[in-house]
PDB file of C-alpha atoms and ligand atoms in Angstrom:
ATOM      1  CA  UNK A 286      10.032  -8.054 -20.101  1.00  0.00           C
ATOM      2  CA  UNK A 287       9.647  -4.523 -19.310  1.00  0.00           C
ATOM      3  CA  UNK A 288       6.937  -3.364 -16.681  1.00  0.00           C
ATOM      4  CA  UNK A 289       6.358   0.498 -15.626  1.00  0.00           C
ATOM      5  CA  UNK A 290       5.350   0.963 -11.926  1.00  0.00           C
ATOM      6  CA  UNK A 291       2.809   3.362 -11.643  1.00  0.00           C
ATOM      7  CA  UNK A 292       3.701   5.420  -8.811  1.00  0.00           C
ATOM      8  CA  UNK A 293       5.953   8.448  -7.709  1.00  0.00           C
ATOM      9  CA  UNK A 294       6.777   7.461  -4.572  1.00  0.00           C
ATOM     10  CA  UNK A 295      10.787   6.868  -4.339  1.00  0.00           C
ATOM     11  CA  UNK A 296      10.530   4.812  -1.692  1.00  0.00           C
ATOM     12  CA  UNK A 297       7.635   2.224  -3.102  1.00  0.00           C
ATOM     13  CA  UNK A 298      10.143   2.464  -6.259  1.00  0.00           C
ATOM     14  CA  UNK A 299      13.214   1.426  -4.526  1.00  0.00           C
ATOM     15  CA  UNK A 300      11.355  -1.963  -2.157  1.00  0.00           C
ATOM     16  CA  UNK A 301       9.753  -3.192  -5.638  1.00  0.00           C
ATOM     17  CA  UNK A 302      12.238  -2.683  -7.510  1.00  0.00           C
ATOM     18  CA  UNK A 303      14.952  -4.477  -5.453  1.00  0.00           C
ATOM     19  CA  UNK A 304      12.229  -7.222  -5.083  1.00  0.00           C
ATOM     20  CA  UNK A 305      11.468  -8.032  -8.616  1.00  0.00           C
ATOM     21  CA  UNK A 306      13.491 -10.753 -10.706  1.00  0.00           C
ATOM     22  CA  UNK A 307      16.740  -9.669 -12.516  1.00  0.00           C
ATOM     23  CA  UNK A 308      15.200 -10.797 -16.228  1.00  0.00           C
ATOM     24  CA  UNK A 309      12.631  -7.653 -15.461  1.00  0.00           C
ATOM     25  CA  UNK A 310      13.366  -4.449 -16.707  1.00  0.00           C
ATOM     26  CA  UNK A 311      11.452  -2.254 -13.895  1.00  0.00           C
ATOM     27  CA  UNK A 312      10.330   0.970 -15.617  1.00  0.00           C
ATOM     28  CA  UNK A 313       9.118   4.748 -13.818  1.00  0.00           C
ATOM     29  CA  UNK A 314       6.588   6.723 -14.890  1.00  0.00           C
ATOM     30  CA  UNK A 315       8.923   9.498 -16.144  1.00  0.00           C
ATOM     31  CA  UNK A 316      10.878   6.712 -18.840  1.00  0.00           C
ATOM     32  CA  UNK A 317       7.395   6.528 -20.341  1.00  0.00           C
ATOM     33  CA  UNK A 318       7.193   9.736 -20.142  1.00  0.00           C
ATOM     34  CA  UNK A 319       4.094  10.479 -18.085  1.00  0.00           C
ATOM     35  CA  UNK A 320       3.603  13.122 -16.126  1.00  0.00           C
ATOM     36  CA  UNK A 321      -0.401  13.072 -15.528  1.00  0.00           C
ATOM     37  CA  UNK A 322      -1.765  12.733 -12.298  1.00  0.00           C
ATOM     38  CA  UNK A 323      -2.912   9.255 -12.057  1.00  0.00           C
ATOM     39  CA  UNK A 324      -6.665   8.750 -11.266  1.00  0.00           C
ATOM     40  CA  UNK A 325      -7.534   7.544  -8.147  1.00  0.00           C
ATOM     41  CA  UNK A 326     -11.585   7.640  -7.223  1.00  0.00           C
ATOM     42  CA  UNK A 327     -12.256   4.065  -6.572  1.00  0.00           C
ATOM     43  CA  UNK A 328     -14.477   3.068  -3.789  1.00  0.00           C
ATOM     44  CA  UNK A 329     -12.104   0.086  -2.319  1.00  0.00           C
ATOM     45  CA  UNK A 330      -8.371  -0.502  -2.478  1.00  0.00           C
ATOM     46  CA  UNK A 331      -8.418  -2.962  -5.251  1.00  0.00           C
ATOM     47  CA  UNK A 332     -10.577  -0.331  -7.360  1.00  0.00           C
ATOM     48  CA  UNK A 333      -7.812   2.384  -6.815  1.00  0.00           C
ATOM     49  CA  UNK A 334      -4.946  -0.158  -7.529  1.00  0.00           C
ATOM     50  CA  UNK A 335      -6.680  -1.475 -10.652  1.00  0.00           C
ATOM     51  CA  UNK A 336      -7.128   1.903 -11.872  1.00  0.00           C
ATOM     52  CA  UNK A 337      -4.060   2.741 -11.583  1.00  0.00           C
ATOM     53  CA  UNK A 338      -2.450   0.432 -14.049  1.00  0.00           C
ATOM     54  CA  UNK A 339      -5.437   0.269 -16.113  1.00  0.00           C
ATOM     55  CA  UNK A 340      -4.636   3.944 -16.558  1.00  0.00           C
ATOM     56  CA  UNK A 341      -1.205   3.234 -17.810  1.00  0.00           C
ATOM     57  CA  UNK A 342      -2.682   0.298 -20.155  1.00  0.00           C
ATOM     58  CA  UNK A 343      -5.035   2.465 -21.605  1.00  0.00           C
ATOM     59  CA  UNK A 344      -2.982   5.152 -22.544  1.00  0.00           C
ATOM     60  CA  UNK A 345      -0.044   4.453 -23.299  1.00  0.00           C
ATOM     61  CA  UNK A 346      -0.074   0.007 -24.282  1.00  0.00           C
ATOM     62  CA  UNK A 347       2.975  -0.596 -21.624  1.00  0.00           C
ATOM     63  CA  UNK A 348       2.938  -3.479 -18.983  1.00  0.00           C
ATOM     64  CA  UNK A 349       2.339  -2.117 -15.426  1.00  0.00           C
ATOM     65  CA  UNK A 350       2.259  -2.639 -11.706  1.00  0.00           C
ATOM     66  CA  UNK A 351       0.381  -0.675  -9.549  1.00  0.00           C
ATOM     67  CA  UNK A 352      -0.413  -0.334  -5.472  1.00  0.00           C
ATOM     68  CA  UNK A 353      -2.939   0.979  -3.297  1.00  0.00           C
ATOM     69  CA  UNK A 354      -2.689   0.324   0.423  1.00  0.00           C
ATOM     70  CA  UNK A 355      -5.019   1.496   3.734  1.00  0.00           C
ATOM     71  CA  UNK A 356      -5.639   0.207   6.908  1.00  0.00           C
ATOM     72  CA  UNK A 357      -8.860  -1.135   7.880  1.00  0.00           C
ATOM     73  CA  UNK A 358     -10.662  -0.941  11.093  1.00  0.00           C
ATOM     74  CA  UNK A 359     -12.965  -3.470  11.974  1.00  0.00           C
ATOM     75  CA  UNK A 360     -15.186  -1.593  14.735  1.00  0.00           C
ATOM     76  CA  UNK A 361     -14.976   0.851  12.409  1.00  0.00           C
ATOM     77  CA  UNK A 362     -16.390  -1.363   9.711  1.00  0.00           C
ATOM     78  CA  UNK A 363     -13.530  -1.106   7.739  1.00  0.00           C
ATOM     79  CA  UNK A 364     -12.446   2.706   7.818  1.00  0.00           C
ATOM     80  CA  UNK A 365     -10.177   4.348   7.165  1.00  0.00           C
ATOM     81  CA  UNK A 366      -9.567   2.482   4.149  1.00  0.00           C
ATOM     82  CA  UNK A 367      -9.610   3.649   0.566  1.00  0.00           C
ATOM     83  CA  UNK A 368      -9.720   6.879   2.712  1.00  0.00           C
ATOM     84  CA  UNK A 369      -6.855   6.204   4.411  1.00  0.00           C
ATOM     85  CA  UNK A 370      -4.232   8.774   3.373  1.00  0.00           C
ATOM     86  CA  UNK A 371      -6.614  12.054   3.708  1.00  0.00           C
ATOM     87  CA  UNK A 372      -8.533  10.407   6.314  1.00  0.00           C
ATOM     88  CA  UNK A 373      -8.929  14.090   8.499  1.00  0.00           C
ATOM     89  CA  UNK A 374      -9.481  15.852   5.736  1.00  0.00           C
ATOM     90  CA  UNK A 375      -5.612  16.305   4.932  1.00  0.00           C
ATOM     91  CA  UNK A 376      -2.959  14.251   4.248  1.00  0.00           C
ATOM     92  CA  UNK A 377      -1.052  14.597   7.874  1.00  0.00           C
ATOM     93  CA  UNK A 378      -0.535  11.365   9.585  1.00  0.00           C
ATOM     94  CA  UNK A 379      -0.958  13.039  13.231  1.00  0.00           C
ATOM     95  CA  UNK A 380      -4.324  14.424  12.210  1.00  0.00           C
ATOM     96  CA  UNK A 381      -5.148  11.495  10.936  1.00  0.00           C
ATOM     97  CA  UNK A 382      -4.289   9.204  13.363  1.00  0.00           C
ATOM     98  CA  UNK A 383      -5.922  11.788  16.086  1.00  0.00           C
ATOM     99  CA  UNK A 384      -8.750  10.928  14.166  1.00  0.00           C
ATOM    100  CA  UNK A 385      -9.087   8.012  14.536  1.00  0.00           C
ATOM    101  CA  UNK A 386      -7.806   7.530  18.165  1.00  0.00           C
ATOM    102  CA  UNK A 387     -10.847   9.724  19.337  1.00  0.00           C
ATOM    103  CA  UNK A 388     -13.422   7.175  16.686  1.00  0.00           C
ATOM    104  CA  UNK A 389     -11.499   4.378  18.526  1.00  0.00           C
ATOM    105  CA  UNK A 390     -11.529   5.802  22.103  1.00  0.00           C
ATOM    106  CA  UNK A 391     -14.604   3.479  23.382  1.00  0.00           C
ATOM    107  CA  UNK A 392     -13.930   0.177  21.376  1.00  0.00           C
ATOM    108  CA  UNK A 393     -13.495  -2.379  22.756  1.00  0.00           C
ATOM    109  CA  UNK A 394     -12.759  -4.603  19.363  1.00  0.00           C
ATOM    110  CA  UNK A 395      -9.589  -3.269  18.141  1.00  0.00           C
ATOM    111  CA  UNK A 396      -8.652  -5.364  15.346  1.00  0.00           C
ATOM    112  CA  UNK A 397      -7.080  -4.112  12.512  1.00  0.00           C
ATOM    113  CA  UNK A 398      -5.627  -5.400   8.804  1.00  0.00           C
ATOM    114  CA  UNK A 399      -3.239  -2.843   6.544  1.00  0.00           C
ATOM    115  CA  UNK A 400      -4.059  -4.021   2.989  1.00  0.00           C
ATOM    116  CA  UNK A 401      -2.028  -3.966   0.308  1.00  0.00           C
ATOM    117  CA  UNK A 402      -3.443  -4.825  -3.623  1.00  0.00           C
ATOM    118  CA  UNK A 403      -1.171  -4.873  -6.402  1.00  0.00           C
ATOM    119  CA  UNK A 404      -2.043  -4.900 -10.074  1.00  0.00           C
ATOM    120  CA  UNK A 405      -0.163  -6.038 -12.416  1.00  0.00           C
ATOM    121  CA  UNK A 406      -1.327  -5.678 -16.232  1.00  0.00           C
ATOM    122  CA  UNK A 407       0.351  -7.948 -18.783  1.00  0.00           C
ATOM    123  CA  UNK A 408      -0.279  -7.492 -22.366  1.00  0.00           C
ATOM    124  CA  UNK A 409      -3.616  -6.092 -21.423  1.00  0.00           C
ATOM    125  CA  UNK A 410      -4.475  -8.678 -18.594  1.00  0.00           C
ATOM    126  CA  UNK A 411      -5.110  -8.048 -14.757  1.00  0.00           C
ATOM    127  CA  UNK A 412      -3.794  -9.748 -11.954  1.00  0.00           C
ATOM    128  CA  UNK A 413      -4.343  -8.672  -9.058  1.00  0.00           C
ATOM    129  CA  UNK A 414      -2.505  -9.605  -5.106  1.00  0.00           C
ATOM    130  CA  UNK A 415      -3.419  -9.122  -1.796  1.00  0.00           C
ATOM    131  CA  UNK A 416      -1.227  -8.691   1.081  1.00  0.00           C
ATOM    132  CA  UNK A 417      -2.688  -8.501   4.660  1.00  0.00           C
ATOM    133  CA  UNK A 418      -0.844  -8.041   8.094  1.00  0.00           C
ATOM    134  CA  UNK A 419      -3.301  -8.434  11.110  1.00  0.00           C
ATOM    135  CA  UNK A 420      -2.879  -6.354  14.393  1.00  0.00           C
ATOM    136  CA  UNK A 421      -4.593  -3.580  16.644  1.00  0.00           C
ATOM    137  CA  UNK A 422      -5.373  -0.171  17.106  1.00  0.00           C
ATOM    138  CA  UNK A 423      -3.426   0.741  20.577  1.00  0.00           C
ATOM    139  CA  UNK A 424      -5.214   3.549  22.766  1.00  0.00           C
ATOM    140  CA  UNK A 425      -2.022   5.505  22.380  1.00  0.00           C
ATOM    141  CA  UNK A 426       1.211   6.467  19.894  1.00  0.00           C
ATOM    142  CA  UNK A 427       4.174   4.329  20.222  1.00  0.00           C
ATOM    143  CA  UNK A 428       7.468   4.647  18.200  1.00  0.00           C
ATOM    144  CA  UNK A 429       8.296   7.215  15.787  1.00  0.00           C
ATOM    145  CA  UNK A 430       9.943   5.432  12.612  1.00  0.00           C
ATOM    146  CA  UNK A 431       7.967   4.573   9.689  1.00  0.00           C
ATOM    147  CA  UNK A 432       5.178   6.796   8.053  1.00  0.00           C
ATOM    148  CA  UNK A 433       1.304   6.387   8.523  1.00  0.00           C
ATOM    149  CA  UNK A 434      -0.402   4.798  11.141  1.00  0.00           C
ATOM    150  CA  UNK A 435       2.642   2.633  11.871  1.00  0.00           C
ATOM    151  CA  UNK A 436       2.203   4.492  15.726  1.00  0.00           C
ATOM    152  CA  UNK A 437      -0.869   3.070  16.486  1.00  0.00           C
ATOM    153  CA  UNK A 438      -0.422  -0.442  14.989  1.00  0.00           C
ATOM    154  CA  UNK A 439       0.288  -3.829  17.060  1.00  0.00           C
ATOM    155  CA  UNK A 440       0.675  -6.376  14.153  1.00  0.00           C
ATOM    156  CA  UNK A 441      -0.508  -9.723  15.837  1.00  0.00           C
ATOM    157  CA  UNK A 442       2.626 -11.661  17.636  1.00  0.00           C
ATOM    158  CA  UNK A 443       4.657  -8.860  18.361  1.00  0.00           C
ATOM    159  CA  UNK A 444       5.641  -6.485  21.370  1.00  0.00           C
ATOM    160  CA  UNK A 445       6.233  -3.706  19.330  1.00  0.00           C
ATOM    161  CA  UNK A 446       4.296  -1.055  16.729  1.00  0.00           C
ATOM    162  CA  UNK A 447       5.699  -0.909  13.092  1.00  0.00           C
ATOM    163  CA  UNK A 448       6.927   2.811  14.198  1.00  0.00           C
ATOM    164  CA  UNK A 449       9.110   0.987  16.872  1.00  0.00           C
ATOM    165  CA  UNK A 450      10.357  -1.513  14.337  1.00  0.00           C
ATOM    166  CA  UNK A 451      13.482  -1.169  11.800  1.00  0.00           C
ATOM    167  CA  UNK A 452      12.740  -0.733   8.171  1.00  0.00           C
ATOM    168  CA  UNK A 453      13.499  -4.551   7.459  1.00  0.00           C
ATOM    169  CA  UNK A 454      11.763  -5.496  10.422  1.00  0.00           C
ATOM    170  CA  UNK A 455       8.833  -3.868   9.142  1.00  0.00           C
ATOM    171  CA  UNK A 456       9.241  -5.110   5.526  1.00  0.00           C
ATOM    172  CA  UNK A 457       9.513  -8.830   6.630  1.00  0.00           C
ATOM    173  CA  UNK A 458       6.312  -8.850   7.677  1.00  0.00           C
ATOM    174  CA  UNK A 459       4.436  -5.949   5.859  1.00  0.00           C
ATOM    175  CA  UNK A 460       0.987  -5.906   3.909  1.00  0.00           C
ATOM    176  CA  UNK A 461       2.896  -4.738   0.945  1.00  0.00           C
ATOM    177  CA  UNK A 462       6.077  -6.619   0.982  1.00  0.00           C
ATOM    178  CA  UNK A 463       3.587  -9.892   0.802  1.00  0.00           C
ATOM    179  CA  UNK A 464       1.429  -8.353  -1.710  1.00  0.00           C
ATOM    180  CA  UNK A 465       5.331  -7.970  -3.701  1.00  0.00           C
ATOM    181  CA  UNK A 466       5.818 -11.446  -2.857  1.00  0.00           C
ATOM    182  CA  UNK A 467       3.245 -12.975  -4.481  1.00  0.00           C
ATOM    183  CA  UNK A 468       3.791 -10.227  -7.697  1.00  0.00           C
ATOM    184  CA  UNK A 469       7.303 -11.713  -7.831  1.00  0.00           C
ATOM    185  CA  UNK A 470       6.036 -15.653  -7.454  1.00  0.00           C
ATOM    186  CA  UNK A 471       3.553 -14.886 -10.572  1.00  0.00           C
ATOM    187  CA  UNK A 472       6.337 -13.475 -12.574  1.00  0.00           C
ATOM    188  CA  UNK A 473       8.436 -16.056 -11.906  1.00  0.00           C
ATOM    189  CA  UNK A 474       6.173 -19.276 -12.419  1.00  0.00           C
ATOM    190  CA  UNK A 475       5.244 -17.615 -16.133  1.00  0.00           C
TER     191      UNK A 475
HETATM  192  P1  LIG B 159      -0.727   4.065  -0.312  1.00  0.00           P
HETATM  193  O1  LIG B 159      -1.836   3.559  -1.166  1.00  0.00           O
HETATM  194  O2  LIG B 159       0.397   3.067  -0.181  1.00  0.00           O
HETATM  195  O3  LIG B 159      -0.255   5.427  -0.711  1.00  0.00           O
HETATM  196  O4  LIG B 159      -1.297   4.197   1.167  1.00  0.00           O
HETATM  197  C1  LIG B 159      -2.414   5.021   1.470  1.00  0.00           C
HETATM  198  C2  LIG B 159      -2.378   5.435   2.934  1.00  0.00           C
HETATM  199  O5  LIG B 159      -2.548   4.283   3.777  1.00  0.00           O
HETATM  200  C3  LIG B 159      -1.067   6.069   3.399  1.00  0.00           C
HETATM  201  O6  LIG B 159      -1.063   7.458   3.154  1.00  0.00           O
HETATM  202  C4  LIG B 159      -1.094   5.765   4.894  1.00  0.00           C
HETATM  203  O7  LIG B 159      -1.922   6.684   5.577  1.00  0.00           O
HETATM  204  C5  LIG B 159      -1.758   4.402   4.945  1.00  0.00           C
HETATM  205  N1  LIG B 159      -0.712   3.341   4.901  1.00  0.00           N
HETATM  206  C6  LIG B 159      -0.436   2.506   3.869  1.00  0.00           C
HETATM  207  N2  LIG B 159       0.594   1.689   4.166  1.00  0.00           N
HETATM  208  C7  LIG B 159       0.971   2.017   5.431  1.00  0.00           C
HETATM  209  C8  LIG B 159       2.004   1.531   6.289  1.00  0.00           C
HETATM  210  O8  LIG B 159       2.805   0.644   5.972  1.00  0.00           O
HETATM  211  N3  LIG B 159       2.066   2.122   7.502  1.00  0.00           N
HETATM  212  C9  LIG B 159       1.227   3.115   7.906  1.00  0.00           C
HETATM  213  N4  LIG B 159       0.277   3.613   7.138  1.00  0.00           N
HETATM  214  C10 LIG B 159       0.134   3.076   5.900  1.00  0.00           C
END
């Protein structure tokens, strides 16, 4: 089975596509050829990851696997969010993390979830998976690995922020490495 994974993002590319079963024939945007901007103007994550493939579906009949990912503050009633990656206004991580440090500075509740939802559309049909890590917002920046608001985030059970951690440190307990892991359990029970 073939499946296109709509996103540009090398990296994304290169953690699914190691993931995914050897009997899948993993597929970019640019073998389909597409070169569109995909659309993204959902008002949740699974809205934005659902368009996403649909997008692909719709125009071009070709299996596909989409992500959208954000982190979501609870005393912030679940912001950033869908609004994650511009969340100041731009798409730079210290601005946005400044951002919300200073919405942050007061609470008390600083629980956190990143979110992952894939979509993956098979001969027409949806199926969508979640991935959640739990943590908290810390007052201040720790670490400087990863991308994001991987500074600010304590996941639950550990000492250290996902900026402090290695890459497969990180991915062994990420929001979207158990979204992928419940992609590649679907593909494999069919
Ligand atoms: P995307 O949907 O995977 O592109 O993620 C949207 C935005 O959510 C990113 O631009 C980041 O700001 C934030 N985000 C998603 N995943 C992570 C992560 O693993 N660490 C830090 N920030 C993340």
């Amino acid at each position: 089975m073939k499946i296109y994974l709509a996103s540009r993002n090398a990296h994304k590319i290169s953690e699914i596509k190691n993931a995914l079963p050897a009997d899948i024939t993993f597929l970019s945007l640019d073998d389909i050829p597409c070169e569109e901007e995909l659309p993204e103007t959902g008002e949740t994550i699974p809205e934005n990851s659902l368009q996403k493939a649909q997008y692909i579906w719709d125009n071009y009949q070709v299996n596909s696997l989409s992500d959208d990912s954000g982190l979501e503050i609870e005393a912030l009633g679940g912001k950033p969010g869908v609004h994650s990656a511009h969340y100041a206004g731009s798409r730079d991580f210290d601005q946005n993390m400044a951002k919300v440090l200073q919405e942050m500075a007061t609470a008390t509740n600083r629980k956190a979830v990143f979110k992952t939802v894939m979509t993956l559309i098979i001969a027409g049909e949806a199926h969508q998976f979640e991935g959640i890590v739990e943590g908290e917002i810390l007052h201040e920046k720790h670490g400087e690995k990863g991308f994001g608001y991987d500074p600010i985030f304590l996941p639950t059970g550990y000492d250290k922020t996902f900026a402090q951690m290695t890459t497969e440190e990180k991915n062994s307990i990420s929001h979207r490495s158990r979204a992928l892991a419940k992609v590649v359990a679907f593909l494999k029970s069919r």
